[in-house]
Short mmCIF file of C-alpha atoms in Angstrom, two decimals:
data_model
loop_
_atom_site.label_atom_id
_atom_site.label_comp_id
_atom_site.label_asym_id
_atom_site.label_seq_id
_atom_site.Cartn_x
_atom_site.Cartn_y
_atom_site.Cartn_z
CA UNK A 1 -9.30 7.81 -25.50
CA UNK A 2 -11.92 7.34 -23.27
CA UNK A 3 -15.26 9.14 -24.29
CA UNK A 4 -17.72 8.43 -20.82
CA UNK A 5 -21.45 9.94 -22.26
CA UNK A 6 -24.35 11.01 -19.64
CA UNK A 7 -22.84 7.90 -17.62
CA UNK A 8 -25.10 6.66 -15.31
CA UNK A 9 -24.62 4.07 -12.36
CA UNK A 10 -27.97 3.11 -10.30
CA UNK A 11 -27.34 0.78 -7.60
CA UNK A 12 -30.10 -1.43 -5.51
CA UNK A 13 -30.38 -2.53 -2.38
CA UNK A 14 -33.18 -3.51 0.37
CA UNK A 15 -34.12 0.00 0.92
CA UNK A 16 -33.98 0.81 -2.85
CA UNK A 17 -31.97 2.78 -5.33
CA UNK A 18 -29.63 4.76 -5.14
CA UNK A 19 -27.77 5.97 -7.42
CA UNK A 20 -23.11 6.07 -7.35
CA UNK A 21 -22.90 8.02 -11.21
CA UNK A 22 -25.77 10.40 -12.27
CA UNK A 23 -25.52 11.16 -15.37
CA UNK A 24 -21.27 11.84 -16.01
CA UNK A 25 -19.84 12.81 -19.25
CA UNK A 26 -15.98 13.50 -19.23
CA UNK A 27 -13.67 12.87 -22.18
CA UNK A 28 -10.21 12.09 -21.06
CA UNK A 29 -7.54 12.44 -24.20
CA UNK A 30 -5.08 10.24 -25.57
CA UNK A 31 -1.95 10.58 -23.14
CA UNK A 32 -2.74 11.78 -19.94
CA UNK A 33 -2.95 11.49 -16.32
CA UNK A 34 -6.38 12.14 -15.75
CA UNK A 35 -7.98 13.04 -11.54
CA UNK A 36 -10.64 11.87 -10.67
CA UNK A 37 -11.32 13.61 -7.05
CA UNK A 38 -13.93 13.11 -4.50
CA UNK A 39 -14.97 12.43 -0.72
CA UNK A 40 -15.62 9.10 0.26
CA UNK A 41 -18.71 8.39 -2.06
CA UNK A 42 -19.07 10.67 -4.45
CA UNK A 43 -19.32 8.35 -6.81
CA UNK A 44 -15.58 7.85 -8.68
CA UNK A 45 -14.43 4.20 -8.01
CA UNK A 46 -17.84 3.49 -9.18
CA UNK A 47 -17.08 5.46 -12.39
CA UNK A 48 -13.23 4.28 -12.85
CA UNK A 49 -15.07 0.61 -12.13
CA UNK A 50 -17.39 2.12 -15.30
CA UNK A 51 -14.82 2.17 -17.79
CA UNK A 52 -13.34 -1.31 -17.81
CA UNK A 53 -17.29 -2.80 -16.84
CA UNK A 54 -16.03 -4.45 -13.91
CA UNK A 55 -19.68 -1.80 -13.34
CA UNK A 56 -21.87 -2.54 -15.88
CA UNK A 57 -23.55 1.37 -16.70
CA UNK A 58 -27.49 1.23 -16.07
CA UNK A 59 -27.48 4.42 -17.96
CA UNK A 60 -24.79 5.71 -20.88
CA UNK A 61 -22.38 4.70 -22.61
CA UNK A 62 -18.62 3.79 -22.40
CA UNK A 63 -16.37 4.48 -25.53
CA UNK A 64 -12.48 3.69 -25.10
CA UNK A 65 -9.92 4.00 -28.10
CA UNK A 66 -12.76 4.10 -30.03
CA UNK A 67 -14.84 0.89 -28.97
CA UNK A 68 -18.07 1.54 -27.17
CA UNK A 69 -17.65 -1.64 -24.55
CA UNK A 70 -21.22 -1.36 -23.30
CA UNK A 71 -21.92 -2.97 -26.52
CA UNK A 72 -19.62 -5.44 -26.53
CA UNK A 73 -20.62 -9.27 -25.55
CA UNK A 74 -18.39 -11.59 -23.77
CA UNK A 75 -14.52 -12.46 -25.69
CA UNK A 76 -14.47 -9.36 -27.38
CA UNK A 77 -15.20 -7.68 -24.05
CA UNK A 78 -12.44 -9.86 -22.33
CA UNK A 79 -9.78 -8.40 -25.26
CA UNK A 80 -11.53 -5.04 -25.51
CA UNK A 81 -10.19 -5.32 -20.86
CA UNK A 82 -6.32 -6.87 -22.42
CA UNK A 83 -5.91 -3.33 -23.38
CA UNK A 84 -7.05 -1.20 -19.33
CA UNK A 85 -5.07 -2.03 -17.14
CA UNK A 86 -5.95 -1.39 -13.05
CA UNK A 87 -4.43 -1.29 -9.68
CA UNK A 88 -6.18 -1.04 -6.21
CA UNK A 89 -5.96 0.58 -2.83
CA UNK A 90 -5.17 -3.04 -0.82
CA UNK A 91 -2.96 -4.29 -4.24
CA UNK A 92 -4.86 -7.31 -4.70
CA UNK A 93 -2.13 -9.54 -4.67
CA UNK A 94 -2.35 -13.79 -4.81
CA UNK A 95 -0.69 -14.61 -1.47
CA UNK A 96 0.69 -17.79 -2.20
CA UNK A 97 2.04 -16.99 -5.59
CA UNK A 98 6.04 -15.32 -6.23
CA UNK A 99 6.15 -12.17 -7.04
CA UNK A 100 7.07 -13.68 -10.16
CA UNK A 101 3.78 -15.65 -10.66
CA UNK A 102 1.07 -13.26 -9.28
CA UNK A 103 2.67 -10.94 -12.66
CA UNK A 104 2.34 -14.23 -15.31
CA UNK A 105 -0.68 -15.17 -13.96
CA UNK A 106 -2.19 -11.82 -16.48
CA UNK A 107 0.05 -13.09 -18.89
CA UNK A 108 -1.98 -16.66 -18.73
CA UNK A 109 -4.87 -16.10 -18.76
CA UNK A 110 -4.93 -13.92 -21.01
CA UNK A 111 -3.11 -16.51 -22.91
CA UNK A 112 0.11 -15.71 -24.22
CA UNK A 113 2.51 -18.07 -24.84
CA UNK A 114 3.96 -19.47 -22.14
CA UNK A 115 8.24 -20.00 -24.14
CA UNK A 116 7.66 -15.50 -24.12
CA UNK A 117 6.07 -15.11 -19.96
CA UNK A 118 8.82 -14.96 -18.34
CA UNK A 119 10.67 -12.68 -20.55
CA UNK A 120 8.19 -10.35 -20.32
CA UNK A 121 7.90 -10.65 -16.86
CA UNK A 122 11.10 -10.30 -16.02
CA UNK A 123 10.83 -7.20 -18.51
CA UNK A 124 9.01 -5.68 -15.98
CA UNK A 125 10.52 -6.42 -12.91
CA UNK A 126 12.89 -4.39 -14.44
CA UNK A 127 10.70 -1.73 -15.14
CA UNK A 128 9.26 -1.03 -11.52
CA UNK A 129 12.50 -1.66 -9.41
CA UNK A 130 12.00 -5.46 -8.27
CA UNK A 131 14.09 -7.73 -9.79
CA UNK A 132 15.75 -8.58 -6.80
CA UNK A 133 11.73 -9.88 -5.61
CA UNK A 134 11.87 -11.88 -8.00
CA UNK A 135 11.10 -15.01 -6.31
CA UNK A 136 9.44 -13.42 -2.48
CA UNK A 137 6.24 -13.69 -1.40
CA UNK A 138 4.03 -10.76 -0.76
CA UNK A 139 3.82 -11.49 2.80
CA UNK A 140 8.15 -10.04 2.18
CA UNK A 141 6.67 -7.34 0.49
CA UNK A 142 7.07 -3.33 1.61
CA UNK A 143 3.40 -1.98 1.13
CA UNK A 144 5.53 0.12 -1.68
CA UNK A 145 6.51 -2.67 -3.25
CA UNK A 146 3.44 -4.69 -3.17
CA UNK A 147 2.69 -1.68 -5.39
CA UNK A 148 4.95 -1.76 -7.83
CA UNK A 149 4.13 -5.31 -7.82
CA UNK A 150 0.43 -4.62 -8.26
CA UNK A 151 1.51 -2.11 -11.33
CA UNK A 152 4.07 -4.37 -13.15
CA UNK A 153 0.88 -6.87 -13.39
CA UNK A 154 -1.25 -4.35 -15.10
CA UNK A 155 0.74 -3.42 -17.31
CA UNK A 156 2.02 -6.84 -18.53
CA UNK A 157 -0.69 -6.98 -20.82
CA UNK A 158 0.97 -3.49 -22.73
CA UNK A 159 -2.50 -1.64 -21.67
CA UNK A 160 -3.20 1.99 -23.24
CA UNK A 161 -5.14 2.60 -20.01
CA UNK A 162 -3.96 2.37 -16.43
CA UNK A 163 -6.68 2.88 -14.31
CA UNK A 164 -5.47 3.41 -9.76
CA UNK A 165 -8.13 2.99 -7.79
CA UNK A 166 -7.31 5.16 -4.48
CA UNK A 167 -3.51 3.63 -5.71
CA UNK A 168 -1.41 5.21 -2.78
CA UNK A 169 -4.06 5.51 0.54
CA UNK A 170 -3.32 2.61 1.79
CA UNK A 171 0.87 4.11 0.80
CA UNK A 172 3.13 6.71 3.62
CA UNK A 173 4.60 10.34 2.36
CA UNK A 174 7.56 9.52 1.07
CA UNK A 175 6.32 5.70 -0.59
CA UNK A 176 3.74 7.84 -2.49
CA UNK A 177 5.76 10.24 -4.11
CA UNK A 178 8.03 7.33 -5.22
CA UNK A 179 5.19 5.17 -7.26
CA UNK A 180 3.55 8.89 -8.34
CA UNK A 181 6.99 9.35 -9.93
CA UNK A 182 6.92 5.54 -11.06
CA UNK A 183 3.49 7.06 -12.75
CA UNK A 184 4.41 9.47 -13.91
CA UNK A 185 7.23 7.75 -15.37
CA UNK A 186 4.61 5.50 -17.34
CA UNK A 187 2.59 7.64 -17.82
CA UNK A 188 5.25 9.73 -19.55
CA UNK A 189 7.65 7.07 -21.19
CA UNK A 190 5.00 4.42 -22.90
CA UNK A 191 2.15 7.00 -23.66
CA UNK A 192 0.08 5.54 -21.35
CA UNK A 193 -3.21 7.38 -20.28
CA UNK A 194 -3.24 6.89 -16.81
CA UNK A 195 -7.06 7.76 -14.37
CA UNK A 196 -6.40 7.76 -11.27
CA UNK A 197 -9.13 8.06 -8.92
CA UNK A 198 -7.90 10.12 -4.97
CA UNK A 199 -9.42 11.66 -2.16
CA UNK A 200 -5.61 13.07 -2.48
CA UNK A 201 -5.07 16.67 -3.47
CA UNK A 202 -1.58 16.37 -3.29
CA UNK A 203 -1.38 14.04 -5.19
CA UNK A 204 -2.98 15.61 -8.79
CA UNK A 205 -0.92 17.60 -7.86
CA UNK A 206 1.71 16.57 -7.84
CA UNK A 207 1.34 14.30 -11.14
CA UNK A 208 -2.08 15.23 -12.93
CA UNK A 209 -2.66 17.05 -15.72
CA UNK A 210 -6.56 17.81 -16.23
CA UNK A 211 -9.18 16.63 -13.07
CA UNK A 212 -13.23 16.44 -12.30
CA UNK A 213 -14.26 16.59 -8.75
CA UNK A 214 -17.49 14.67 -8.30
CA UNK A 215 -20.23 15.30 -5.38
CA UNK A 216 -22.66 12.97 -4.41
CA UNK A 217 -22.10 11.73 -8.36
CA UNK A 218 -21.62 13.85 -10.42
CA UNK A 219 -18.66 16.27 -11.44
CA UNK A 220 -18.84 19.49 -10.13
CA UNK A 221 -15.56 20.92 -10.87
CA UNK A 222 -13.74 19.35 -14.18
CA UNK A 223 -10.21 21.26 -16.15
CA UNK A 224 -6.76 21.92 -15.95
CA UNK A 225 -5.41 20.99 -12.27
CA UNK A 226 -3.50 24.22 -12.69
CA UNK A 227 -5.95 25.96 -13.81
CA UNK A 228 -8.05 25.14 -10.99
CA UNK A 229 -5.76 25.02 -8.05
CA UNK A 230 -5.17 29.26 -9.85
CA UNK A 231 -9.39 29.38 -9.23
CA UNK A 232 -11.86 27.84 -8.50
CA UNK A 233 -15.76 28.18 -9.18
CA UNK A 234 -17.12 25.14 -7.01
CA UNK A 235 -16.97 25.70 -2.75
CA UNK A 236 -15.75 22.09 -2.89
CA UNK A 237 -12.99 22.44 -4.90
CA UNK A 238 -12.14 25.14 -3.20
CA UNK A 239 -12.63 23.05 0.16
CA UNK A 240 -10.46 20.32 -1.68
CA UNK A 241 -7.02 22.54 -2.56
CA UNK A 242 -7.52 24.23 0.70
CA UNK A 243 -6.50 20.27 2.01
CA UNK A 244 -3.50 21.56 0.05
CA UNK A 245 -2.90 25.14 0.32
CA UNK A 246 -4.46 26.78 3.26
CA UNK A 247 -4.40 30.28 3.50
CA UNK A 248 -7.07 30.78 5.94
CA UNK A 249 -5.79 33.71 8.97
CA UNK A 250 -5.78 33.27 12.28
CA UNK A 251 -8.25 35.42 14.57
CA UNK A 252 -5.66 37.36 16.14
CA UNK A 253 -3.68 37.75 13.40
CA UNK A 254 -7.30 39.70 10.96
CA UNK A 255 -8.01 41.77 14.43
CA UNK A 256 -4.96 44.08 13.77
CA UNK A 257 -4.90 44.31 9.86
CA UNK A 258 -6.33 47.79 9.94
CA UNK A 259 -5.68 48.41 5.77
CA UNK A 260 -7.18 46.20 3.16
CA UNK A 261 -6.49 42.49 3.06
CA UNK A 262 -6.40 41.46 -0.15
CA UNK A 263 -5.52 37.72 -1.69
CA UNK A 264 -3.60 37.81 -4.47
CA UNK A 265 -2.88 35.36 -7.36
CA UNK A 266 0.11 34.80 -9.53
CA UNK A 267 0.47 32.64 -12.16
CA UNK A 268 3.30 30.50 -14.91
CA UNK A 269 6.30 32.82 -14.97
CA UNK A 270 4.83 35.85 -13.25
CA UNK A 271 4.65 34.02 -10.24
CA UNK A 272 8.28 35.17 -10.05
CA UNK A 273 8.81 39.31 -10.90
CA UNK A 274 8.49 41.66 -8.18
CA UNK A 275 5.01 42.63 -8.62
CA UNK A 276 4.88 44.21 -5.46
CA UNK A 277 7.58 45.69 -4.97
CA UNK A 278 7.14 47.73 -8.25
CA UNK A 279 3.40 48.80 -7.40
CA UNK A 280 5.16 50.21 -2.91
CA UNK A 281 7.60 52.50 -5.62
CA UNK A 282 4.79 53.26 -8.34
CA UNK A 283 2.14 54.29 -5.24
CA UNK A 284 1.50 56.29 -1.84
CA UNK A 285 1.13 52.20 -0.32
CA UNK A 286 2.70 50.29 2.59
CA UNK A 287 2.03 46.53 2.18
CA UNK A 288 2.43 43.72 4.73
CA UNK A 289 2.27 40.52 3.77
CA UNK A 290 0.59 37.99 6.14
CA UNK A 291 0.96 34.49 4.75
CA UNK A 292 1.62 33.24 1.42
CA UNK A 293 3.85 30.16 -1.31
CA UNK A 294 4.66 29.68 -4.57
CA UNK A 295 3.99 26.46 -5.17
CA UNK A 296 4.64 24.27 -8.35
CA UNK A 297 1.71 22.42 -10.59
CA UNK A 298 3.14 20.76 -13.34
CA UNK A 299 6.62 22.64 -12.87
CA UNK A 300 5.01 25.47 -13.45
CA UNK A 301 4.84 28.27 -10.54
CA UNK A 302 1.44 29.73 -9.07
CA UNK A 303 1.94 31.74 -6.33
CA UNK A 304 -0.41 32.73 -3.92
CA UNK A 305 -0.19 35.45 -1.26
CA UNK A 306 -2.20 37.61 1.51
CA UNK A 307 -1.02 40.71 2.48
CA UNK A 308 -2.01 44.22 3.69
CA UNK A 309 -2.87 47.73 1.57
CA UNK A 310 -2.17 50.43 4.00
CA UNK A 311 -3.00 54.29 2.76
CA UNK A 312 -5.52 56.34 1.33
CA UNK A 313 -8.78 54.55 -0.82
CA UNK A 314 -7.96 56.14 -3.83
CA UNK A 315 -4.47 55.19 -4.07
CA UNK A 316 -4.80 51.25 -2.48
CA UNK A 317 -7.84 51.20 -5.09
CA UNK A 318 -5.08 52.36 -8.16
CA UNK A 319 -2.36 50.26 -6.14
CA UNK A 320 -4.97 46.86 -6.02
CA UNK A 321 -5.68 47.13 -10.62
CA UNK A 322 -2.21 47.82 -10.82
CA UNK A 323 -1.99 44.32 -9.00
CA UNK A 324 -4.39 43.27 -11.39
CA UNK A 325 -3.72 43.83 -14.21
CA UNK A 326 0.08 41.95 -13.82
CA UNK A 327 -1.58 39.64 -12.59
CA UNK A 328 -4.31 36.36 -12.75
CA UNK A 329 -6.70 37.91 -10.24
CA UNK A 330 -6.89 40.17 -6.62
CA UNK A 331 -9.41 39.41 -4.54
CA UNK A 332 -10.01 41.52 -2.19
CA UNK A 333 -10.56 40.03 1.41
CA UNK A 334 -11.73 42.77 4.01
CA UNK A 335 -12.09 45.56 3.11
CA UNK A 336 -10.01 48.04 5.70
CA UNK A 337 -11.54 51.56 4.10
#
C-alpha cells in the first residue's frame, strides 16, 4: 500500500542544512494501523508530511497504492492527495464555519457535485457520532468533538489512507481512548490504512499492528507491535516501553534480594498457564514474585514478571531452563548464587 524508499528530507536554515528524515525505507501494508513513534525532533512528523507530499522529499520516493507521488505534478498530484486524508494535533478547523461547513469544505474543494454534499456530510456526521452538532461552531465543541470533526473531514473523499499526526496529544486520557476506538472502527469497517504519528506508547499499544521507532531522522527499530513490546532490541525502544510497562524495582527491595532475580516474559496463551507453580513443584526452589502484570496488545496477552528464585545453584539453573523452555524469554537480572 505505502512504500517509502530511501527517503531523506533536508531543510535549509540560516545555520545550514538540517536533516529531518535520513534514508528511511518502510513498507506499510494495506488495511493495517501503523505507528511511527519518536520524541520531538525525531523526524516522524516530517516523514508523515512527506507521505502526502506536504513536504517534498529531498531524496527517495513515496509510492501509495502503486503510484509514485514524487513523480506527479500539479493536477495529478492533487487528485492523488484526495485519497490520503490527514488529521492533526490541533484539529485545524475553520472557526468561522459550522461543523457542517467544515466538512463540506473538503467536498467542495474536491469538486463534488453540490447536490451530493449534504447527504455525504450527514453520513460522515453519523459515522463520527456528531449528528446533533451539525450547525454548531468549533468554539462550542470539546477537544474530542473537534477531533471527530477533523476525522469526518479527512474521510470526506473516501481516502484509502488516513494520516494522523499526533491526533490525540491534545486530548485527555478518556477522550483519547474514545478517539482511538473510533479510528479502530474506521480501520476495520472501511479497510482504511492508518499511519499514526505519536510519542505515546499507550496509543501504539492500544490500536497499532506494526510500528517503527525513530531517532534523529532514522528508523532504529521496526516490526510487529506485540513482538517489539515482548522483545525490544533498541535502548530507545526499551525506554519508550518502560513508560507503559515499568519493572524497575526500588533500591530497598533490590537490597533484600539474596537469591537469583529473573524477569520472565510469557507470550500469548502461555501467559495464562501455571508455569511458575509447576516449576516450584518440580524443582527444589522457592519463588517470590516481586513485580508483574499481564497486558493485552491487540487482544493478545503479554505477561511480564520479576521474581526471586532461591535454592541450590543446580536446581535454580534447571528451574530457569524449565521456565525458558515453556515461555518466550527469561532474563537473569541479578545472580544471587
